[in-house]
PDB file of C-alpha atoms and ligand atoms in Angstrom:
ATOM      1  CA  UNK A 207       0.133  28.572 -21.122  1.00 46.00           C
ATOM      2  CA  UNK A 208      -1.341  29.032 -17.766  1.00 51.00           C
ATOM      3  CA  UNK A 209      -4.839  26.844 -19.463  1.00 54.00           C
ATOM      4  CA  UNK A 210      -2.320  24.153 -20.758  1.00 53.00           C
ATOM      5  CA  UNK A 211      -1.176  23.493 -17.361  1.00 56.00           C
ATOM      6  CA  UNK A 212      -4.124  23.492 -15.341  1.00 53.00           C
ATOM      7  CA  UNK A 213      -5.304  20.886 -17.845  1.00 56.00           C
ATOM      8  CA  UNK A 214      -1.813  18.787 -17.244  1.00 55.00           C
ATOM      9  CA  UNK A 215      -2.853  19.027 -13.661  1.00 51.00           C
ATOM     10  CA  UNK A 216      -6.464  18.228 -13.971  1.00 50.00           C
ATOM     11  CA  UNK A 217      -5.609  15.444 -16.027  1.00 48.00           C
ATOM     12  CA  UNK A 218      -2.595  14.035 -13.618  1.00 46.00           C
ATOM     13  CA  UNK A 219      -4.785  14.268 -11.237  1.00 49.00           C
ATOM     14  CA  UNK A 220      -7.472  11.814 -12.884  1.00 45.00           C
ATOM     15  CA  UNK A 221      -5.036   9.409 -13.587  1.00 44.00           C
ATOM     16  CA  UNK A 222      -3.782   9.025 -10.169  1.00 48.00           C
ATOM     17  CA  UNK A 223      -7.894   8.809  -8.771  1.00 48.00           C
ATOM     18  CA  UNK A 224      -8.492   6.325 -11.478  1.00 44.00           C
ATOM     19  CA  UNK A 225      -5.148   4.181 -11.232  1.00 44.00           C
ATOM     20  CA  UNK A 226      -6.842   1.116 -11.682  1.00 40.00           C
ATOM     21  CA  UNK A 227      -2.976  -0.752 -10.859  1.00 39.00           C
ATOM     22  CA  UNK A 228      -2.668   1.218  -7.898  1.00 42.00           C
ATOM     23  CA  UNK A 229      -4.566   0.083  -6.089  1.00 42.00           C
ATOM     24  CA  UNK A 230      -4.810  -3.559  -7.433  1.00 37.00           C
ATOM     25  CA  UNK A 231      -0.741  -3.907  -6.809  1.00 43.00           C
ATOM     26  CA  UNK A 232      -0.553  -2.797  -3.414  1.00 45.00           C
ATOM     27  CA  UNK A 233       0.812  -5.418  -0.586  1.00 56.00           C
ATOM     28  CA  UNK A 234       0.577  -2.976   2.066  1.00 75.00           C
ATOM     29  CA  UNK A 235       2.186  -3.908   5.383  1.00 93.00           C
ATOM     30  CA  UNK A 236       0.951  -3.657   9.240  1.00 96.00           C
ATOM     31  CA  UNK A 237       1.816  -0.238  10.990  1.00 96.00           C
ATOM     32  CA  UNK A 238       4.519  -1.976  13.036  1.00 96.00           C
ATOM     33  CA  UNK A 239       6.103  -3.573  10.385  1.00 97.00           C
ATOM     34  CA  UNK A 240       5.765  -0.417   8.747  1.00 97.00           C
ATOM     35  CA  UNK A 241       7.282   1.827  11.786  1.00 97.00           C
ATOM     36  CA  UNK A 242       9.827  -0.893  11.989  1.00 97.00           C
ATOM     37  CA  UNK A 243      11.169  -0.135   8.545  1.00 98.00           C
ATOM     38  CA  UNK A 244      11.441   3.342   9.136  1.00 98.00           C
ATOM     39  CA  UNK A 245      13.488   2.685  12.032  1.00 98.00           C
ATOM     40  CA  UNK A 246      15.901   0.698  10.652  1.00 98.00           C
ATOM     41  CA  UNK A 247      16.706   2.764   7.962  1.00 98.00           C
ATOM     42  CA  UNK A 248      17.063   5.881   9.922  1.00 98.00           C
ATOM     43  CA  UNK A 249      19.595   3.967  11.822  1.00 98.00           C
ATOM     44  CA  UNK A 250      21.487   3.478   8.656  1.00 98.00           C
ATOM     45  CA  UNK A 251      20.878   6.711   7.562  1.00 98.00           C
ATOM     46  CA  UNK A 252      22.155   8.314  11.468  1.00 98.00           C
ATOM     47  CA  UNK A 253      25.260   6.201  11.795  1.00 98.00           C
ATOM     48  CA  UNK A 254      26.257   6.805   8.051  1.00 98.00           C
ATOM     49  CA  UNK A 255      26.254   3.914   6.488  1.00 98.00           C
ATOM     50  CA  UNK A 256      22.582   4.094   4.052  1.00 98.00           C
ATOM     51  CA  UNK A 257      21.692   1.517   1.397  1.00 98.00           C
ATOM     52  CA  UNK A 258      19.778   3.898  -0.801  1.00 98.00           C
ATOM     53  CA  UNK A 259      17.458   0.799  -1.619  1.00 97.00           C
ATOM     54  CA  UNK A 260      14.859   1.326  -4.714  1.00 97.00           C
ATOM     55  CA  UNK A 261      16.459   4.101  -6.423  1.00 97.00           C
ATOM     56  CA  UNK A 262      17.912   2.235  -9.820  1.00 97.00           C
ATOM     57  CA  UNK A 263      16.292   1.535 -13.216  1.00 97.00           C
ATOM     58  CA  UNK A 264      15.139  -1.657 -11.770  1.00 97.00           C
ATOM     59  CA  UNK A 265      12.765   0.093  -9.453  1.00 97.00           C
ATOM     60  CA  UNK A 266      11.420   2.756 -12.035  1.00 98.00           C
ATOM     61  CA  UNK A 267      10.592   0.664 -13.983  1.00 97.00           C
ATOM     62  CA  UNK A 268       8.653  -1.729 -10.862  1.00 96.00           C
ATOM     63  CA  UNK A 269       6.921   1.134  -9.901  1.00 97.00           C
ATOM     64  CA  UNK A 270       6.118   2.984 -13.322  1.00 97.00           C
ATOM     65  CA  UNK A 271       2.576   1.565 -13.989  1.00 95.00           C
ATOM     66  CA  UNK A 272       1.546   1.514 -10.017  1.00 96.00           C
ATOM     67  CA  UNK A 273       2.917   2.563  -6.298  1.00 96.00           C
ATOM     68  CA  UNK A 274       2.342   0.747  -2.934  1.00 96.00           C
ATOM     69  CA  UNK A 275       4.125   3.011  -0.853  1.00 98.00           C
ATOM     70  CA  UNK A 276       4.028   1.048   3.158  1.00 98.00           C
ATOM     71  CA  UNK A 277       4.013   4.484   4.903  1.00 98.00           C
ATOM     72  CA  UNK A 278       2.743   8.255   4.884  1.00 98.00           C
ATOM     73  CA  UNK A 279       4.636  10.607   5.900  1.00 98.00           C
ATOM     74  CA  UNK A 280       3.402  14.125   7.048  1.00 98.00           C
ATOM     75  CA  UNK A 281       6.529  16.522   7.673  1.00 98.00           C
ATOM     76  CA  UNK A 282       7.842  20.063   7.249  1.00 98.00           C
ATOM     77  CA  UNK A 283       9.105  21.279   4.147  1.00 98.00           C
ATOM     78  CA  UNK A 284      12.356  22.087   5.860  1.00 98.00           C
ATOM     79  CA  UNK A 285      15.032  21.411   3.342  1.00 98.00           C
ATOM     80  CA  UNK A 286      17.049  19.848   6.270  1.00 98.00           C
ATOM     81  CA  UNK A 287      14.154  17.162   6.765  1.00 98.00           C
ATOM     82  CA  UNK A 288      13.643  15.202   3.119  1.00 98.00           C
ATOM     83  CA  UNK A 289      11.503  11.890   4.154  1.00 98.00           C
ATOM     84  CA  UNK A 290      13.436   9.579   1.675  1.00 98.00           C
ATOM     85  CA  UNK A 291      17.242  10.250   3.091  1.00 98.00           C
ATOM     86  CA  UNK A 292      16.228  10.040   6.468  1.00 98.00           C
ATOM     87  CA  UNK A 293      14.562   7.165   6.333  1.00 98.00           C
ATOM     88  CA  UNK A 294      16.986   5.686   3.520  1.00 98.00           C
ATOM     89  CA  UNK A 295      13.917   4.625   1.154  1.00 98.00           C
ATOM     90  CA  UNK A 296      13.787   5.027  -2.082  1.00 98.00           C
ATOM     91  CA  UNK A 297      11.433   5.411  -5.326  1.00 98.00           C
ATOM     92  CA  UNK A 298       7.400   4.114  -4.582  1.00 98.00           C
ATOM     93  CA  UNK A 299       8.422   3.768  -0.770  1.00 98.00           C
ATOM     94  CA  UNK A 300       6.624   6.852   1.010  1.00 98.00           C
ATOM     95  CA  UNK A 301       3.665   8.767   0.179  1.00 98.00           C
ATOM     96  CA  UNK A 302       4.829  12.358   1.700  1.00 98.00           C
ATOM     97  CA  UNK A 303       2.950  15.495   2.458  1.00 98.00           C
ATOM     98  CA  UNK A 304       4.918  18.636   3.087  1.00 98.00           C
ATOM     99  CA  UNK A 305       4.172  21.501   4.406  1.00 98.00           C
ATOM    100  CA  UNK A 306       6.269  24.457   6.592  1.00 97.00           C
ATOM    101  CA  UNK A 307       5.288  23.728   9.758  1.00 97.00           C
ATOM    102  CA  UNK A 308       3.697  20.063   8.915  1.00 98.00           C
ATOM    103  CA  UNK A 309       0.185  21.836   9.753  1.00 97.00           C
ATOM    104  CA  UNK A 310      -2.621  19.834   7.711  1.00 96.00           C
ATOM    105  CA  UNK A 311      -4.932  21.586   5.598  1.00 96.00           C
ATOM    106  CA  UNK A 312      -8.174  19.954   3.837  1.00 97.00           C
ATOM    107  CA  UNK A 313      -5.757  19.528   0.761  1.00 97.00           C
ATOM    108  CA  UNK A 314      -3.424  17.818   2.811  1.00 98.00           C
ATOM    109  CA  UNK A 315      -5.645  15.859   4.482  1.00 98.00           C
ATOM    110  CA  UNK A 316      -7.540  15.082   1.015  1.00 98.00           C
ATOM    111  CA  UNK A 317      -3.737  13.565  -0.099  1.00 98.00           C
ATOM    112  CA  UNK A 318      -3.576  11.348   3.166  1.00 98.00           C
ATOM    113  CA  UNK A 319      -7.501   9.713   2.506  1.00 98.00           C
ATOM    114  CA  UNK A 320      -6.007   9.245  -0.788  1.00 98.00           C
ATOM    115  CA  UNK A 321      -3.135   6.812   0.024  1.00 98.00           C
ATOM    116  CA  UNK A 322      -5.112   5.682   3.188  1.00 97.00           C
ATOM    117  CA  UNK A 323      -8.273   4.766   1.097  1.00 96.00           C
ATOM    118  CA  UNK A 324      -6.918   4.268  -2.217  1.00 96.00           C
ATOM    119  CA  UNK A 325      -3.586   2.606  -1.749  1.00 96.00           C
ATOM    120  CA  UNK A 326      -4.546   1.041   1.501  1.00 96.00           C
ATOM    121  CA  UNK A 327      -1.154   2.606   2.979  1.00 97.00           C
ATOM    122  CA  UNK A 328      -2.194   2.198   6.847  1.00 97.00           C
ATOM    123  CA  UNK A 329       0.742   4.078   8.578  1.00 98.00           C
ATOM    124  CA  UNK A 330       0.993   7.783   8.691  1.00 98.00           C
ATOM    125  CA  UNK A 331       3.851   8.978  10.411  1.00 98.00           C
ATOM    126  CA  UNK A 332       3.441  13.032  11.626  1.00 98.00           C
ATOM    127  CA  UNK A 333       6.972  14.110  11.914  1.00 98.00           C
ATOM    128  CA  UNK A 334       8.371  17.352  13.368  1.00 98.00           C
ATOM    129  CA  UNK A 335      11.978  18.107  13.568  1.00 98.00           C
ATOM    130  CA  UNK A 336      14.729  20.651  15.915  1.00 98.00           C
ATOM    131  CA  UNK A 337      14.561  23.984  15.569  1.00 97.00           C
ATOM    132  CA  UNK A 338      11.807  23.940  13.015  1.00 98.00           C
ATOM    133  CA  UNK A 339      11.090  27.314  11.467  1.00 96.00           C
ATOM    134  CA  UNK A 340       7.581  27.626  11.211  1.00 97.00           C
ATOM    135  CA  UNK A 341       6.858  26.377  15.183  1.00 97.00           C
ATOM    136  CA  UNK A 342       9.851  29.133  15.880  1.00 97.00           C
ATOM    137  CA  UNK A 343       8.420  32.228  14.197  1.00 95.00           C
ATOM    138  CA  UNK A 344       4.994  31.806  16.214  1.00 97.00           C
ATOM    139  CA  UNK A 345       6.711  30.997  19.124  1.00 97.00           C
ATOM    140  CA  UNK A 346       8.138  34.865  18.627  1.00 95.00           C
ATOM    141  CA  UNK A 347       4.851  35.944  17.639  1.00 93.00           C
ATOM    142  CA  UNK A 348       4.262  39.335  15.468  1.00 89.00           C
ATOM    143  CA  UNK A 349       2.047  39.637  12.472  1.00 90.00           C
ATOM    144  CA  UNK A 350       3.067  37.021  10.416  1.00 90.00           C
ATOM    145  CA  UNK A 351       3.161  38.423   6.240  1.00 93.00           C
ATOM    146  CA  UNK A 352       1.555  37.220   3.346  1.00 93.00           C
ATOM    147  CA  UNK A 353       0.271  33.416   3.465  1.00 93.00           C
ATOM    148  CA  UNK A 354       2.461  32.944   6.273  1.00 93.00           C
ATOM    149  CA  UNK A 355      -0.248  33.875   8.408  1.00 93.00           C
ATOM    150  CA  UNK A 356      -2.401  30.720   7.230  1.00 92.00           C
ATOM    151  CA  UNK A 357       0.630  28.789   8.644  1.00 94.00           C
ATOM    152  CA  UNK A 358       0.860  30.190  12.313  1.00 96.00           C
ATOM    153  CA  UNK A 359      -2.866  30.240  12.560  1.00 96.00           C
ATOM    154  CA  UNK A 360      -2.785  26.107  12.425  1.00 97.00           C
ATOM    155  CA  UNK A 361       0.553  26.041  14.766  1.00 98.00           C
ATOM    156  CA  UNK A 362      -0.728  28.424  17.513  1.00 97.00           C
ATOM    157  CA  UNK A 363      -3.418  26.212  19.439  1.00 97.00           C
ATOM    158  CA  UNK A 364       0.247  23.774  19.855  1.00 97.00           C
ATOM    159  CA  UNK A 365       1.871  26.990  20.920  1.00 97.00           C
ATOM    160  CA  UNK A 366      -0.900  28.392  23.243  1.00 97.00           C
ATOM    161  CA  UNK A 367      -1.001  24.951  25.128  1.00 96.00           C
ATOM    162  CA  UNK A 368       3.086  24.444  25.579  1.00 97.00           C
ATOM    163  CA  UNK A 369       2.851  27.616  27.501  1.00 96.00           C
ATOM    164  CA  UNK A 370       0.435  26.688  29.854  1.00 94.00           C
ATOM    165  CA  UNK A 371       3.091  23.368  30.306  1.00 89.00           C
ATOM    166  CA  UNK A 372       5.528  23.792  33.462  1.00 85.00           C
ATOM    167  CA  UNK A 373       9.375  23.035  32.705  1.00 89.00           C
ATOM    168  CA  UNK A 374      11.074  22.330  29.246  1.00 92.00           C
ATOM    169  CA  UNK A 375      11.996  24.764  26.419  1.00 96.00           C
ATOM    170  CA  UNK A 376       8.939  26.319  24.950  1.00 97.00           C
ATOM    171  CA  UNK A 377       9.686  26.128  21.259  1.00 97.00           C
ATOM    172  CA  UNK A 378      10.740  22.194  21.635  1.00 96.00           C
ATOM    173  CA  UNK A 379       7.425  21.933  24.013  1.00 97.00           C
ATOM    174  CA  UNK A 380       5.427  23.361  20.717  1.00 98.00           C
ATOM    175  CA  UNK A 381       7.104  21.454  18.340  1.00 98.00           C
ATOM    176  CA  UNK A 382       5.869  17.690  19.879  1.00 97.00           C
ATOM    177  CA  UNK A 383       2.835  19.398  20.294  1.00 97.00           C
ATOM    178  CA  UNK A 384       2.370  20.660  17.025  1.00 98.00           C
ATOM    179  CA  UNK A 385       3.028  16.715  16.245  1.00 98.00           C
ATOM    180  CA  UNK A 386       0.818  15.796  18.178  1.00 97.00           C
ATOM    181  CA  UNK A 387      -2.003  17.605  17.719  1.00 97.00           C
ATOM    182  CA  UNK A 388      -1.693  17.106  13.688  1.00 97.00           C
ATOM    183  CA  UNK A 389      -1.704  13.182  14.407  1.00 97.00           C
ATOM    184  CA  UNK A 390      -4.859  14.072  16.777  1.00 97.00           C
ATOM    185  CA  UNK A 391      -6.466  16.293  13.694  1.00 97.00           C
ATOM    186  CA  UNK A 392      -5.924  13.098  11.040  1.00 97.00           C
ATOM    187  CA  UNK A 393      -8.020  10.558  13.371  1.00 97.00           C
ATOM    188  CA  UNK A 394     -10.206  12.837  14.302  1.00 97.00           C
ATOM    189  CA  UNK A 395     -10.585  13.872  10.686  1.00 97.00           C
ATOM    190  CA  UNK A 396     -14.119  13.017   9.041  1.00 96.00           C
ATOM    191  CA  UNK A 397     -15.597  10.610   7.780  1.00 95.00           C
ATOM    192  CA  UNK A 398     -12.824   8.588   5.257  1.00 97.00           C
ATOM    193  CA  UNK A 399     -10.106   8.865   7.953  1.00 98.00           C
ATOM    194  CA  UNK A 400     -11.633   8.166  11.280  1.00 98.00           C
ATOM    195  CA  UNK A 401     -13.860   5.937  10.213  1.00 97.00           C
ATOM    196  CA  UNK A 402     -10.686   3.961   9.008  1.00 97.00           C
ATOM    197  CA  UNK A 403      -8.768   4.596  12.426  1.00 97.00           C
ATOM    198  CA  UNK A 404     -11.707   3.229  14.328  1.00 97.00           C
ATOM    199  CA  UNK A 405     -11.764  -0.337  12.074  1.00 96.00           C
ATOM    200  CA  UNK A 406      -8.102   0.107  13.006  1.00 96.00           C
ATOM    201  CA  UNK A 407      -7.424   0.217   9.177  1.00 96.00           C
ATOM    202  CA  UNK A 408      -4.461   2.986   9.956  1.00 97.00           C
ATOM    203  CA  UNK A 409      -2.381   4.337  12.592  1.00 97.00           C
ATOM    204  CA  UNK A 410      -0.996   7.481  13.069  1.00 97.00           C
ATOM    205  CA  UNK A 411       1.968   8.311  15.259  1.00 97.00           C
ATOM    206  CA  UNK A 412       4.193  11.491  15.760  1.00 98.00           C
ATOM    207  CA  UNK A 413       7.994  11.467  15.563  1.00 98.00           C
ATOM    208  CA  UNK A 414      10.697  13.788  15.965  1.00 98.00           C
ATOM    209  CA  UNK A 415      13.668  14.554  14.173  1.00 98.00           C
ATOM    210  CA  UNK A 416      16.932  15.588  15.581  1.00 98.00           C
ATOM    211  CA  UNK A 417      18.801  17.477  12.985  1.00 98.00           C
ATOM    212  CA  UNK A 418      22.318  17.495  14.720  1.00 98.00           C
ATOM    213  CA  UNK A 419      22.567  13.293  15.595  1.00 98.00           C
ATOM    214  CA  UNK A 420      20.135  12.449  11.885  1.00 98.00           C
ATOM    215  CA  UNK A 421      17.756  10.059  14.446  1.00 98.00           C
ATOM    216  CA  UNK A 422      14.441  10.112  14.666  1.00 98.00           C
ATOM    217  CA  UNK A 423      12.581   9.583  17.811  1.00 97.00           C
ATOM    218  CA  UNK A 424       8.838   8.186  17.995  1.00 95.00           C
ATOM    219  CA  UNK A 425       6.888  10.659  20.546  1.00 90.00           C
ATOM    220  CA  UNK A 426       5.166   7.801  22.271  1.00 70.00           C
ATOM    221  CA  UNK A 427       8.464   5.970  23.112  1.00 52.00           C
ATOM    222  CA  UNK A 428       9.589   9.335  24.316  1.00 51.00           C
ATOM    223  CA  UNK A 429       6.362  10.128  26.364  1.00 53.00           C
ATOM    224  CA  UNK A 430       6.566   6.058  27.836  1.00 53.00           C
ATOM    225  CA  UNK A 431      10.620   7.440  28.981  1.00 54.00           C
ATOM    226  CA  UNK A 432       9.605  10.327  30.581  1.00 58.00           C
ATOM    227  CA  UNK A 433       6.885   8.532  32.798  1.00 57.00           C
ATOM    228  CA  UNK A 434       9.135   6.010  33.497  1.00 58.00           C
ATOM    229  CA  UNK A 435      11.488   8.636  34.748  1.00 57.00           C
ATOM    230  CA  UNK A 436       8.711  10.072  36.737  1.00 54.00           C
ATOM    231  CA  UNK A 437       8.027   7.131  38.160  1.00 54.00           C
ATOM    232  CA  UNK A 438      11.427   6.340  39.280  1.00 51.00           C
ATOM    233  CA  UNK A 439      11.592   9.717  41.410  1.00 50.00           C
ATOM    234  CA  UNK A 440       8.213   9.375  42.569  1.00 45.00           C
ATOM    235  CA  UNK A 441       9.934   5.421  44.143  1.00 43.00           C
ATOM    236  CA  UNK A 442      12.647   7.559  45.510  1.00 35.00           C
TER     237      UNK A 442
HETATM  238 ZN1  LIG B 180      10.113  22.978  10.105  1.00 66.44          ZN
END
């Protein structure tokens, strides 16, 4: 059994590298028009009122024979956090990665050269969310068991450098910068993905979710707000 379905996998797995369709069908959009999209539908999604767009027969069968999804999205594996509702997108929309924690290991980041390369996708959104789990249990520290400890070893650098921050609450602190330093680890990431982020072929941003109001904030708006606010004391 076990040799049947590592040879399902194998072969899946050939099909998707060789998708001739793929990558022949794909009308991938600009990163703004991409973030722009997300946006709007997690404002449908937050105030209640979602389309559920691409989710019929009609789009199953569009998207059977070959996906251009317009963004990536890296996020936790929180069941509270599920890419498609939030962003109220449906089937062939999003190419998602999901992991506790949205840490990025070389499979991970294998998957993102994939639809960066291969389907020419050229926004990847790294998104975090409240109270996430993962960030929360190496916040409180303790020997972590089992393959958990894989997971706290990639969120502790965010960890170690929100407590060195003055002001704020530590495990929110860790969270952005757990965001942040994943979206900092896929440019950075050689050679298919930064040399693709320096002939500005993608763009990666961090986001945050907020479980309780359903919105999503983009961590470079947030980080433009709180200068302004600095700067508004600093007139004073
Ligand atoms: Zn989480």
């Amino acid at each position: 059994m076990k040799k049947i379905g590592l040879a399902a996998l194998v072969l899946c797995a050939l099909i998707l590298m060789s998708d001739p369709l793929s990558a022949s069908k794909n009308q991938s959009i600009s990163p703004e028009a991409a973030v722009q999209k997300l946006i709007e539908g997690n404002n449908r999604y937050a105030i209640g009122k979602p389309e559920r767009p691409h989710q019929n027969q009609d789009r199953r069968n569009e998207v059977a024979q070959g996906q251009s999804p317009f963004a990536i999205i890296v996020t936790c594996s929180d069941s509270r956090v599920p890419p498609e509702i939030l962003f109220d997108q449906g089937l062939g929309d999003l190419f998602i990665i999901r992991t506790a924690g949205n840490v990025i290991d070389d499979s991970a980041l294998g998957s993102i050269e994939y639809a960066a390369e291969h389907l020419g996708v050229q926004l990847i959104l790294v998104l975090g969310h409240e109270r996430c789990g993962a960030v929360d249990a190496t916040v409180k520290g303790g020997e972590a068991p089992g393959h958990i400890k894989e997971l706290v070893k990639y969120i502790e650098p965010a960890v170690k450098k929100s407590r060195e921050k003055k002001g704020g609450d530590l495990l929110e602190n860790s969270i952005h910068e757990n965001v942040l330093m994943t979206v900092e680890k896929i440019i950075e990431s050689r050679p298919i993905l930064n040399e693709l982020y320096e002939k500005k072929k993608i763009k990666a941003v961090g986001a945050y979710y907020d479980l309780d109001s359903g919105t999503v904030q983009f961590l470079e708006e947030k980080k433009e707000k709180e200068e302004k606010k600095e700067d508004i004391v600093i007139d004073k």
